JSON list of N, CA and C and ligand atoms in Angstrom, two decimals:
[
{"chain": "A", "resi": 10, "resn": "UNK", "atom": "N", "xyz": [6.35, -33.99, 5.36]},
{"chain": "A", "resi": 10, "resn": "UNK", "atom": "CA", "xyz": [6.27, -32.53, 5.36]},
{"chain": "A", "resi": 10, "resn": "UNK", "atom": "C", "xyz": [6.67, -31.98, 4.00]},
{"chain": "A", "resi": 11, "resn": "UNK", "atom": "N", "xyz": [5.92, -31.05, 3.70]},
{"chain": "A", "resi": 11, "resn": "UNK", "atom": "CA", "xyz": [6.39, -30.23, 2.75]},
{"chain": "A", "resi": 11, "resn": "UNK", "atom": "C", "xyz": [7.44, -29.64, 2.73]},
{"chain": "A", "resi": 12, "resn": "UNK", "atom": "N", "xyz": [8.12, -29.06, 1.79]},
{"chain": "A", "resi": 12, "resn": "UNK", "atom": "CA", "xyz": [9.33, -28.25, 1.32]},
{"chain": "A", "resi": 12, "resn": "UNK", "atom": "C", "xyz": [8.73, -26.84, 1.53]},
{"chain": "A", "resi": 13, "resn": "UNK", "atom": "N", "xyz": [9.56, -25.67, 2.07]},
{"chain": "A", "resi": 13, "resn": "UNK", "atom": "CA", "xyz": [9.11, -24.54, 2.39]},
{"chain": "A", "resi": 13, "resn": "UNK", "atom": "C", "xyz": [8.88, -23.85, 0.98]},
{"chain": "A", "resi": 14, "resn": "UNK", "atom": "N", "xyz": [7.44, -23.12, 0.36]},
{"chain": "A", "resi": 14, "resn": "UNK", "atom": "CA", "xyz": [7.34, -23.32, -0.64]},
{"chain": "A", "resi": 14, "resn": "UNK", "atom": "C", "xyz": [7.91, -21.49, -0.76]},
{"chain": "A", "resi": 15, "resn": "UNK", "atom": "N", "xyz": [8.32, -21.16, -1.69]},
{"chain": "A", "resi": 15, "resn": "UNK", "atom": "CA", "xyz": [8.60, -20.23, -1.96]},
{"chain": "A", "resi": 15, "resn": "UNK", "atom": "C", "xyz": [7.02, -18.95, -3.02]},
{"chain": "A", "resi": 16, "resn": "UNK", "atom": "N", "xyz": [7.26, -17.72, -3.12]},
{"chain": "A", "resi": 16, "resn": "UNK", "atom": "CA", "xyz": [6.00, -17.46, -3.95]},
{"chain": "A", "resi": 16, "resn": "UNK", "atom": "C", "xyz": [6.75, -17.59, -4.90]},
{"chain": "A", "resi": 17, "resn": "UNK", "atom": "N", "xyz": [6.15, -18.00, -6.14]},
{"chain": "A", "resi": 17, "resn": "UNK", "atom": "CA", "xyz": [6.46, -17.98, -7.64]},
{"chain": "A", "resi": 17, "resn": "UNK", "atom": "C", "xyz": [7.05, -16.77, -7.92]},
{"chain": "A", "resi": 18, "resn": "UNK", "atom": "N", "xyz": [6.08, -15.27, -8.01]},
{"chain": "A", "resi": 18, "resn": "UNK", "atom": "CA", "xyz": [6.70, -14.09, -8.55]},
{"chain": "A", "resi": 18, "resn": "UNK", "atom": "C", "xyz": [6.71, -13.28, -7.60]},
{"chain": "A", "resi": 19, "resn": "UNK", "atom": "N", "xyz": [7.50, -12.29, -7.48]},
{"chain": "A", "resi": 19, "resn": "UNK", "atom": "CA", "xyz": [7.62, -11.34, -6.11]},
{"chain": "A", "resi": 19, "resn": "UNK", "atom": "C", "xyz": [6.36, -10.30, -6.70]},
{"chain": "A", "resi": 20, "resn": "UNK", "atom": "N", "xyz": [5.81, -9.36, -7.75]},
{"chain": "A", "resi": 20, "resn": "UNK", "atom": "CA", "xyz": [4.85, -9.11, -8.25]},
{"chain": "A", "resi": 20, "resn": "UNK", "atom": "C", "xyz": [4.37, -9.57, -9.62]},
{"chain": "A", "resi": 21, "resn": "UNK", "atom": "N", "xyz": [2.83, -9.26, -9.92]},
{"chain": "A", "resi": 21, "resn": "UNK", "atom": "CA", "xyz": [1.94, -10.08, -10.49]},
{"chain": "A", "resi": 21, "resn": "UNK", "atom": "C", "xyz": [2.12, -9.49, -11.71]},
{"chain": "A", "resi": 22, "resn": "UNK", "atom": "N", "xyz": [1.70, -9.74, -13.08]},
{"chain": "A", "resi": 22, "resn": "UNK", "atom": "CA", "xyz": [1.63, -9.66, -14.50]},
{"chain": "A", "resi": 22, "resn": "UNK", "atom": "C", "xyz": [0.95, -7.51, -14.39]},
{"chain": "A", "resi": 23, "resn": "UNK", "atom": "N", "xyz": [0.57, -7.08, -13.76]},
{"chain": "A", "resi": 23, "resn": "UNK", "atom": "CA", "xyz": [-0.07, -6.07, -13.47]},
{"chain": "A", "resi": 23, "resn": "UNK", "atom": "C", "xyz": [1.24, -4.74, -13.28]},
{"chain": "A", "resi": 24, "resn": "UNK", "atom": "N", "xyz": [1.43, -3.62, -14.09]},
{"chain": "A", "resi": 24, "resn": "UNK", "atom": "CA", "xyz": [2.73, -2.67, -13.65]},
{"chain": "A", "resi": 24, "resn": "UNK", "atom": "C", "xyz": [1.61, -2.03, -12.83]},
{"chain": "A", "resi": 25, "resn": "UNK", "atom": "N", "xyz": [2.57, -1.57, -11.87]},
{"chain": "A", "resi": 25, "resn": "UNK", "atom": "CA", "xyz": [1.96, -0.51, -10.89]},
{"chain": "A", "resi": 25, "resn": "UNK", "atom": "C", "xyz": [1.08, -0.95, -10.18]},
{"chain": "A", "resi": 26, "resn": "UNK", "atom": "N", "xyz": [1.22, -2.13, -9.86]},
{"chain": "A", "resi": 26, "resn": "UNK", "atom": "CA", "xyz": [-0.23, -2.98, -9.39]},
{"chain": "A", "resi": 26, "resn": "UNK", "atom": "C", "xyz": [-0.20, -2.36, -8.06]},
{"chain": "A", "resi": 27, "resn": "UNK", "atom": "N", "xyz": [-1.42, -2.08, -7.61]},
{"chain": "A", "resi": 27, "resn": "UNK", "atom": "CA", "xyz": [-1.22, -1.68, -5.98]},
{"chain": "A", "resi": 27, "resn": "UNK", "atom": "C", "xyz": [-1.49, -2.48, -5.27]},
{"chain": "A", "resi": 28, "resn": "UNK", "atom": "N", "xyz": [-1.89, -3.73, -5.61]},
{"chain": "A", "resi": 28, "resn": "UNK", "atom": "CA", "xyz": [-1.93, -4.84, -4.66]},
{"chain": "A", "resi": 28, "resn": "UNK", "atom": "C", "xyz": [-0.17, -5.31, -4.34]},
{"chain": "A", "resi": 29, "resn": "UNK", "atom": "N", "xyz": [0.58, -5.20, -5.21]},
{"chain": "A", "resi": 29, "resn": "UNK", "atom": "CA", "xyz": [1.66, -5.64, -5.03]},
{"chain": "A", "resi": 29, "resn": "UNK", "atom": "C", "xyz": [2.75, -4.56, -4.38]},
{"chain": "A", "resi": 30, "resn": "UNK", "atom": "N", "xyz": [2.48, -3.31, -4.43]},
{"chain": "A", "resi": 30, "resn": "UNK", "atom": "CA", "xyz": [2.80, -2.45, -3.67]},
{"chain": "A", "resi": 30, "resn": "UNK", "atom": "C", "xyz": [2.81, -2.60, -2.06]},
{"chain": "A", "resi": 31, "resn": "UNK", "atom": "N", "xyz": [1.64, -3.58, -1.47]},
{"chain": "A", "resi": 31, "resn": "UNK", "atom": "CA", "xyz": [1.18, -3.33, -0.22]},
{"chain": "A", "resi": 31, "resn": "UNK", "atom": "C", "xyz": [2.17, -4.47, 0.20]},
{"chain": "A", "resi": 32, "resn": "UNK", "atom": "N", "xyz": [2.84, -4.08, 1.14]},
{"chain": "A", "resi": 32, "resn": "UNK", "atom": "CA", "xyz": [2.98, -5.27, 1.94]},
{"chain": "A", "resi": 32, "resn": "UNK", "atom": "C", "xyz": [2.41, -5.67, 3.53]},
{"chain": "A", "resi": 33, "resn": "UNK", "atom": "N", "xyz": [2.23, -7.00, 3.97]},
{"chain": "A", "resi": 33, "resn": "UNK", "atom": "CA", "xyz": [2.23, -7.30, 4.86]},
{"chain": "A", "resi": 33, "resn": "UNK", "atom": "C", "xyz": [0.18, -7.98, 4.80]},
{"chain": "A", "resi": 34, "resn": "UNK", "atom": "N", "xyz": [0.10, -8.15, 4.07]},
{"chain": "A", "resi": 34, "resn": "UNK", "atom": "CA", "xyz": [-1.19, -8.39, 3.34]},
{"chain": "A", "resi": 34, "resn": "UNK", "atom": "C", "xyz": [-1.13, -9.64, 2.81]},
{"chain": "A", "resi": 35, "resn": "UNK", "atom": "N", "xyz": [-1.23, -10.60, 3.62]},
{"chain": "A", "resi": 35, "resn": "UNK", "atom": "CA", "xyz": [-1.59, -12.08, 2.79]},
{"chain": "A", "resi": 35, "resn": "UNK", "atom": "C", "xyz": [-2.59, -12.82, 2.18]},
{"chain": "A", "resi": 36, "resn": "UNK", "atom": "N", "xyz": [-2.23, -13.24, 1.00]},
{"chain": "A", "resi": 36, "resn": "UNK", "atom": "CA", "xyz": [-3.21, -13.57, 0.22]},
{"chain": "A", "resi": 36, "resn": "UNK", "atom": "C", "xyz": [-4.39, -14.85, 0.71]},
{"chain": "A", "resi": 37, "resn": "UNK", "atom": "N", "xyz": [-5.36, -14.82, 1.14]},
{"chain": "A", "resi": 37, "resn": "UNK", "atom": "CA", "xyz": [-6.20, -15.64, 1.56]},
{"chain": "A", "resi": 37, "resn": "UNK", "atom": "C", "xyz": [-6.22, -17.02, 1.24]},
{"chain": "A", "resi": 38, "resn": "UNK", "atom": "N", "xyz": [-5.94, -16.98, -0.12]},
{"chain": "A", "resi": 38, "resn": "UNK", "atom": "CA", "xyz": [-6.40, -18.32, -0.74]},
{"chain": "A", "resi": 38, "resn": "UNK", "atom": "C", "xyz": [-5.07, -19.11, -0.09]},
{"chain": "A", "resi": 39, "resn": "UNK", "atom": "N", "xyz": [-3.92, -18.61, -0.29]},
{"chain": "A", "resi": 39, "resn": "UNK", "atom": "CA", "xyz": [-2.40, -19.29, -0.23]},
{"chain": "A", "resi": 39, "resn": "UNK", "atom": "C", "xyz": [-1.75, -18.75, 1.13]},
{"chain": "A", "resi": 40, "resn": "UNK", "atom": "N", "xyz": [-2.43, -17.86, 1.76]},
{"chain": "A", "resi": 40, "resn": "UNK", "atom": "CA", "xyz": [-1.81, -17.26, 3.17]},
{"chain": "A", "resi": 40, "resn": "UNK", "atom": "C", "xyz": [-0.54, -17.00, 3.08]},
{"chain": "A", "resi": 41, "resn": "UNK", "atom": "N", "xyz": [-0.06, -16.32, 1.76]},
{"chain": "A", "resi": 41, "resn": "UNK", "atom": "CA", "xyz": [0.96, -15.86, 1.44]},
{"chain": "A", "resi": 41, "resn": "UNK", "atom": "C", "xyz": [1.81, -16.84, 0.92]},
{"chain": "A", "resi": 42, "resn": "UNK", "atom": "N", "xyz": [1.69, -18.03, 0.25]},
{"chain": "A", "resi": 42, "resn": "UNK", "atom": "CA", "xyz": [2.77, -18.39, 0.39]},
{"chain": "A", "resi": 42, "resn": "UNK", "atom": "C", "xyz": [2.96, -18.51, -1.59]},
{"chain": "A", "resi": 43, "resn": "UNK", "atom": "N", "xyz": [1.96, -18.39, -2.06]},
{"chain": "A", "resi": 43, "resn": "UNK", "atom": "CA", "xyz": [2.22, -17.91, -3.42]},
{"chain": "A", "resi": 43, "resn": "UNK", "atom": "C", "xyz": [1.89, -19.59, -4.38]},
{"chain": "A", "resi": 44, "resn": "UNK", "atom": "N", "xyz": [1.21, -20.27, -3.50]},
{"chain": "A", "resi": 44, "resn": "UNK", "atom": "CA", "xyz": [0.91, -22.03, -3.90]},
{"chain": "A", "resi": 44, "resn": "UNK", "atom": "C", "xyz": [-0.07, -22.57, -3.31]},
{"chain": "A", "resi": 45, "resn": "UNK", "atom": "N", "xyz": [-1.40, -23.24, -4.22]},
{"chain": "A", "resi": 45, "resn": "UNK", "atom": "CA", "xyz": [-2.09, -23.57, -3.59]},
{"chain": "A", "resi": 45, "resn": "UNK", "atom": "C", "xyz": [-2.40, -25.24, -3.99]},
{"chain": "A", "resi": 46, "resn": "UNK", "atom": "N", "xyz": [-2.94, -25.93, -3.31]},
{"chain": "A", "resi": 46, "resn": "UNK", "atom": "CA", "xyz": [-3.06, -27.39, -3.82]},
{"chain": "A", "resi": 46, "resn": "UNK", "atom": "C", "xyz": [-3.98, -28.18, -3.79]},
{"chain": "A", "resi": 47, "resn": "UNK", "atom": "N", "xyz": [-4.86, -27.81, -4.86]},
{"chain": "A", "resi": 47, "resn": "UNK", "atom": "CA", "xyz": [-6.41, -28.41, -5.22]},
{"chain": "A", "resi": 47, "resn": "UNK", "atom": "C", "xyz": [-5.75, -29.59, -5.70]},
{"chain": "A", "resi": 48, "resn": "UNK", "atom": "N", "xyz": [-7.18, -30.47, -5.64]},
{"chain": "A", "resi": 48, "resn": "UNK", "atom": "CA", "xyz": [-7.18, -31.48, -5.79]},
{"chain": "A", "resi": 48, "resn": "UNK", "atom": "C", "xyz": [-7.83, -31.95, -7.55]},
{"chain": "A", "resi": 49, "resn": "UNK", "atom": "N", "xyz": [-7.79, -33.01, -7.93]},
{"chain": "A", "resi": 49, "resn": "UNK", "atom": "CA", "xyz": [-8.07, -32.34, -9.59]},
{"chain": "A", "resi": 49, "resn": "UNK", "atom": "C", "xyz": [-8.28, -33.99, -9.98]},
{"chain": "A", "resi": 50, "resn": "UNK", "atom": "N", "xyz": [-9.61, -34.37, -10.90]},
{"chain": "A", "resi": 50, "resn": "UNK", "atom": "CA", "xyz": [-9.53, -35.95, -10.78]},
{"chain": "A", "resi": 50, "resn": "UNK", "atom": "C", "xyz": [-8.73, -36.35, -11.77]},
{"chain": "A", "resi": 51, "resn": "UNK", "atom": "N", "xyz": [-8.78, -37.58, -11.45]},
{"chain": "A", "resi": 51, "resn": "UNK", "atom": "CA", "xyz": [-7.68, -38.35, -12.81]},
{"chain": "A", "resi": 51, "resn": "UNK", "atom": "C", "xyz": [-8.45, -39.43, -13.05]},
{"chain": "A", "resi": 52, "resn": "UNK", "atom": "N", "xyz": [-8.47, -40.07, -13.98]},
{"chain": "A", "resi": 52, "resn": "UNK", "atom": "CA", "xyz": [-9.06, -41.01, -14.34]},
{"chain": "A", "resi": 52, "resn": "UNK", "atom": "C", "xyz": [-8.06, -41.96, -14.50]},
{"chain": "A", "resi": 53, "resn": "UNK", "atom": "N", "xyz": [-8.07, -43.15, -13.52]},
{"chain": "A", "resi": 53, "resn": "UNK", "atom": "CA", "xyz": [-6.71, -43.89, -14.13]},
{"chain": "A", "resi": 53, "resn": "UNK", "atom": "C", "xyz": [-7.52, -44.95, -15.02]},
{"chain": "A", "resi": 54, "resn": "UNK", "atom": "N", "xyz": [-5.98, -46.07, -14.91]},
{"chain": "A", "resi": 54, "resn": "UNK", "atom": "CA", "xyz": [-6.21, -47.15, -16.14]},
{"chain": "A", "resi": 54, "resn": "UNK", "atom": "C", "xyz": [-7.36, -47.90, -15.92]},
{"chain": "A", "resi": 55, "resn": "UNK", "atom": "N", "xyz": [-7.82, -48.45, -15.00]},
{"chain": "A", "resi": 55, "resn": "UNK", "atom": "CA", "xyz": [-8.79, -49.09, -14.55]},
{"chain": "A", "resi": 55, "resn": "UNK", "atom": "C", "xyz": [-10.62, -48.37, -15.28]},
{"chain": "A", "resi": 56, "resn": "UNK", "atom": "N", "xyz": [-10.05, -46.91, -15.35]},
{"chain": "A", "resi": 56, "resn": "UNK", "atom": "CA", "xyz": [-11.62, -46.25, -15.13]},
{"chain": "A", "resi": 56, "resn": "UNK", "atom": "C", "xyz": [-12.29, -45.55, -14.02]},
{"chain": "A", "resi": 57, "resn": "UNK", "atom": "N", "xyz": [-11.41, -46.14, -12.66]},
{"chain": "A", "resi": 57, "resn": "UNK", "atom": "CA", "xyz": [-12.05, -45.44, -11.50]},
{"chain": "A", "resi": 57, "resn": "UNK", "atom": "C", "xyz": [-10.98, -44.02, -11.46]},
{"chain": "A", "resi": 58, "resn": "UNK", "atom": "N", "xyz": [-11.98, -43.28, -10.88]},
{"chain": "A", "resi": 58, "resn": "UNK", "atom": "CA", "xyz": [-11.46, -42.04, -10.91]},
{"chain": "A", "resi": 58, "resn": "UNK", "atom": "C", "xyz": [-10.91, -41.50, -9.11]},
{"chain": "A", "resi": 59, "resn": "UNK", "atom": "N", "xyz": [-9.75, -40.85, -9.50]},
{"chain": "A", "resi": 59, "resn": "UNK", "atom": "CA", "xyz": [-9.12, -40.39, -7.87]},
{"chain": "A", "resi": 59, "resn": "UNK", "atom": "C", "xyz": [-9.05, -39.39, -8.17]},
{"chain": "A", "resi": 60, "resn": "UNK", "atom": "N", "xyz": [-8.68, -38.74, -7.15]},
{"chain": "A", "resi": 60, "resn": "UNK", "atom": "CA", "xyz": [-8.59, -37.50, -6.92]},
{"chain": "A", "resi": 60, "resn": "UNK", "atom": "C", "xyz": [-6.77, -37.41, -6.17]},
{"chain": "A", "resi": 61, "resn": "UNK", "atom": "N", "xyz": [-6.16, -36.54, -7.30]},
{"chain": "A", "resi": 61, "resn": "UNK", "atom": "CA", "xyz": [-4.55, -36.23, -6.96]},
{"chain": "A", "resi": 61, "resn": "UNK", "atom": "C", "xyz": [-4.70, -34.88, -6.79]},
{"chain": "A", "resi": 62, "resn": "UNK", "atom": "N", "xyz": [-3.53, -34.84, -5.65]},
{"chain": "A", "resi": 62, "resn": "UNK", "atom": "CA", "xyz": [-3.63, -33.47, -4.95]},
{"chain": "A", "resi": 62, "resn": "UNK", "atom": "C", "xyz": [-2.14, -32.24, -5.74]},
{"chain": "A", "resi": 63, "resn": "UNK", "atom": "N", "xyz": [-2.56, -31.70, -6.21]},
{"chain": "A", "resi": 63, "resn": "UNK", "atom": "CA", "xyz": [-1.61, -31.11, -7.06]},
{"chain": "A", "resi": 63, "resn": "UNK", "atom": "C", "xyz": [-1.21, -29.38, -6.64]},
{"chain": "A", "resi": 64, "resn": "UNK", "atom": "N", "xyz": [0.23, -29.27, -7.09]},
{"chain": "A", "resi": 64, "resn": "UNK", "atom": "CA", "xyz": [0.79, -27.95, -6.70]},
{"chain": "A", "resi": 64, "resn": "UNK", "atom": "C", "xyz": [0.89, -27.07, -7.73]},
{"chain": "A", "resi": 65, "resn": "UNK", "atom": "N", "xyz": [0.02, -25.89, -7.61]},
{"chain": "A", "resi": 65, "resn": "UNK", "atom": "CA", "xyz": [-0.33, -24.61, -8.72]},
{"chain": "A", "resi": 65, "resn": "UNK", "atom": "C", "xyz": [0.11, -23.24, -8.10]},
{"chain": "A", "resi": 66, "resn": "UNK", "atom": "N", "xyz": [0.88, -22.49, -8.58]},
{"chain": "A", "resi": 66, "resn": "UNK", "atom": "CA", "xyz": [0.57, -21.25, -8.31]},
{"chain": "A", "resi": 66, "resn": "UNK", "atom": "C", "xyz": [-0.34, -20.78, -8.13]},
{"chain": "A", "resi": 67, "resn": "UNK", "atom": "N", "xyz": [-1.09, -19.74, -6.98]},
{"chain": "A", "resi": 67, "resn": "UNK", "atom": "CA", "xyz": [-2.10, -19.64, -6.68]},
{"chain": "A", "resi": 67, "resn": "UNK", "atom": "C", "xyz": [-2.78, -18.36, -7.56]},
{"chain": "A", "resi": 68, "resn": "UNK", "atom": "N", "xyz": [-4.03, -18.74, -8.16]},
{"chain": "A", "resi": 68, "resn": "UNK", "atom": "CA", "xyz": [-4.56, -18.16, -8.68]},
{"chain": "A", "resi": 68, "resn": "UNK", "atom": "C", "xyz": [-5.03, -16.63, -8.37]},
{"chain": "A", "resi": 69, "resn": "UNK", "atom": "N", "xyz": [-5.01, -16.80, -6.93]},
{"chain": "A", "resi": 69, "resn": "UNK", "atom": "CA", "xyz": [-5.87, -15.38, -6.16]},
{"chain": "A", "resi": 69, "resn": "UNK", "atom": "C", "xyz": [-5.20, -14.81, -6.21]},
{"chain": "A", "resi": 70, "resn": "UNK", "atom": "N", "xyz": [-3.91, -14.76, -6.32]},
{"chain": "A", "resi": 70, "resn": "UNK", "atom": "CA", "xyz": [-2.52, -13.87, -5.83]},
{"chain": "A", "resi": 70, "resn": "UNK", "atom": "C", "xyz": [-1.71, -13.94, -7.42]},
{"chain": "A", "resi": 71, "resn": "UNK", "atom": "N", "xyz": [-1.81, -14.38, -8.24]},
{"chain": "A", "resi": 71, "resn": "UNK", "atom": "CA", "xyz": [-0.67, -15.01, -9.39]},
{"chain": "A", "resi": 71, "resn": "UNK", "atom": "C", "xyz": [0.05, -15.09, -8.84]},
{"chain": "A", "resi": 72, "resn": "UNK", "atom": "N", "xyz": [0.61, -15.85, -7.28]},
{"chain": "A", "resi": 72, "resn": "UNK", "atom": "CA", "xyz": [2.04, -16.57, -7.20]},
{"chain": "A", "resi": 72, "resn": "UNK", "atom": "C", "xyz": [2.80, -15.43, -6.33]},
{"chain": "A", "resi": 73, "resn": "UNK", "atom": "N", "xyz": [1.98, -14.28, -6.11]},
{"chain": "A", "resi": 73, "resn": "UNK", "atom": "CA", "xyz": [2.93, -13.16, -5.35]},
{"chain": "A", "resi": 73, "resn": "UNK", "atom": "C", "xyz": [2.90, -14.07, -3.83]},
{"chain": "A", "resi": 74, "resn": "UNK", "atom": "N", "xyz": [1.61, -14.71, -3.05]},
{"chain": "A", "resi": 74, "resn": "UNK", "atom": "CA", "xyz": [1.34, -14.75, -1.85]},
{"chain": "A", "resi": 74, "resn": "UNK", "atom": "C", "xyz": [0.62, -13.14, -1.29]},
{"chain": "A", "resi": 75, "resn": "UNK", "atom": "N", "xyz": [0.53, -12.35, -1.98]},
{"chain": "A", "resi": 75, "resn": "UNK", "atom": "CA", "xyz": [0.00, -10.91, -1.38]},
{"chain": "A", "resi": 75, "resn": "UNK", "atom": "C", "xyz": [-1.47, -10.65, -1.82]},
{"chain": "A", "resi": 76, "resn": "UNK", "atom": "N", "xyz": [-2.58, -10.36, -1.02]},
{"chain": "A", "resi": 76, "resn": "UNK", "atom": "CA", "xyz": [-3.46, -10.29, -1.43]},
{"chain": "A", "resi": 76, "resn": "UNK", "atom": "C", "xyz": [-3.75, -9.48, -2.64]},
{"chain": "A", "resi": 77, "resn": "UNK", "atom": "N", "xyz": [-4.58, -10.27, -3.06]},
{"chain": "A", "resi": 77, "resn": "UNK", "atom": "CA", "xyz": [-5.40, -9.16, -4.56]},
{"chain": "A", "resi": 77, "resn": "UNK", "atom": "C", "xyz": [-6.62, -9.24, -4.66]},
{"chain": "A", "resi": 78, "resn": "UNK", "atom": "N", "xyz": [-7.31, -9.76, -3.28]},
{"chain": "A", "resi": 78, "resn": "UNK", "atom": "CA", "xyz": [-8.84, -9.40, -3.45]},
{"chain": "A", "resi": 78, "resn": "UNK", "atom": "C", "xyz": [-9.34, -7.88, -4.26]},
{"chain": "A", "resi": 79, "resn": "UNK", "atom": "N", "xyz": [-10.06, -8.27, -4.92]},
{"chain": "A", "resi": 79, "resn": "UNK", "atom": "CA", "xyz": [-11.07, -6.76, -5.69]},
{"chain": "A", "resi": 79, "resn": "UNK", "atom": "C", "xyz": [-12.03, -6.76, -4.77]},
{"chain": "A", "resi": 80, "resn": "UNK", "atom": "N", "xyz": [-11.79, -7.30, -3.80]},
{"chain": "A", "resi": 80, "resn": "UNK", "atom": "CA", "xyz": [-12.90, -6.78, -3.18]},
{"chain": "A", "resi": 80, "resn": "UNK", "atom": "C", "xyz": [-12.67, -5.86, -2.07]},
{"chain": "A", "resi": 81, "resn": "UNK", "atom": "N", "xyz": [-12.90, -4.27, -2.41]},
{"chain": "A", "resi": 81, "resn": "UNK", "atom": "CA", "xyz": [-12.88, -3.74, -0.82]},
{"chain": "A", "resi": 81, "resn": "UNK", "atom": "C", "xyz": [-12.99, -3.77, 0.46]},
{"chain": "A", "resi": 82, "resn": "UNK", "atom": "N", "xyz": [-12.71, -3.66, 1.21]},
{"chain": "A", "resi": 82, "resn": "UNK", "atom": "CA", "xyz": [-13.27, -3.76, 2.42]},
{"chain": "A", "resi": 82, "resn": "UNK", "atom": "C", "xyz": [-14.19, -2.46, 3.00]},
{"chain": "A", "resi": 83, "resn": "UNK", "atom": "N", "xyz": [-14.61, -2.76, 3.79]},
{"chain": "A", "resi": 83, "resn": "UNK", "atom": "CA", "xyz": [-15.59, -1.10, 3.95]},
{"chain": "A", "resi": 83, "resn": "UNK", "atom": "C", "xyz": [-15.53, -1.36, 5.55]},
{"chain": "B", "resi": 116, "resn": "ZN", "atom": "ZN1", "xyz": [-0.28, -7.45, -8.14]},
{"chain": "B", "resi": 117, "resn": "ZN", "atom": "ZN1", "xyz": [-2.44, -16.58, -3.16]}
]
């Protein structure tokens, strides 16, 4: 099991951001949790290539966990 992940920043690089204003709005990509974990290849020593599963702040959110879709809803 994972470690309960915390979000990186409580709000995003943005002042006055109104995405970060809203609460109770989770970010899709990370479902709030402010971390997401793509997978990313590596090429090891051999030459064959794997695939390691790695932990990033989530891009959709910068790490708040709060949504920041630009995309409206209608
Ligand atoms: Zn924001
Ligand atoms: Zn996110």
């Amino acid at each position: 099991m994972d470690p309960t992940r915390e979000p990186t920043h409580t709000r995003c690089a943005i002042s006055a951001c109104g995405w970060c204003d809203r609460d109770g709005v989770d970010c899709r990509f990370c479902s709030g949790t402010g971390w997401w974990r793509p997978e990313q290849p590596h090429r090891d020593g051999s030459g064959v290539i794997v695939w390691l599963r790695v932990d990033e702040p989530c891009r959709g959110c910068a790490g708040t966990g709060k949504e920041h879709s630009p995309v409206v809803a209608s």
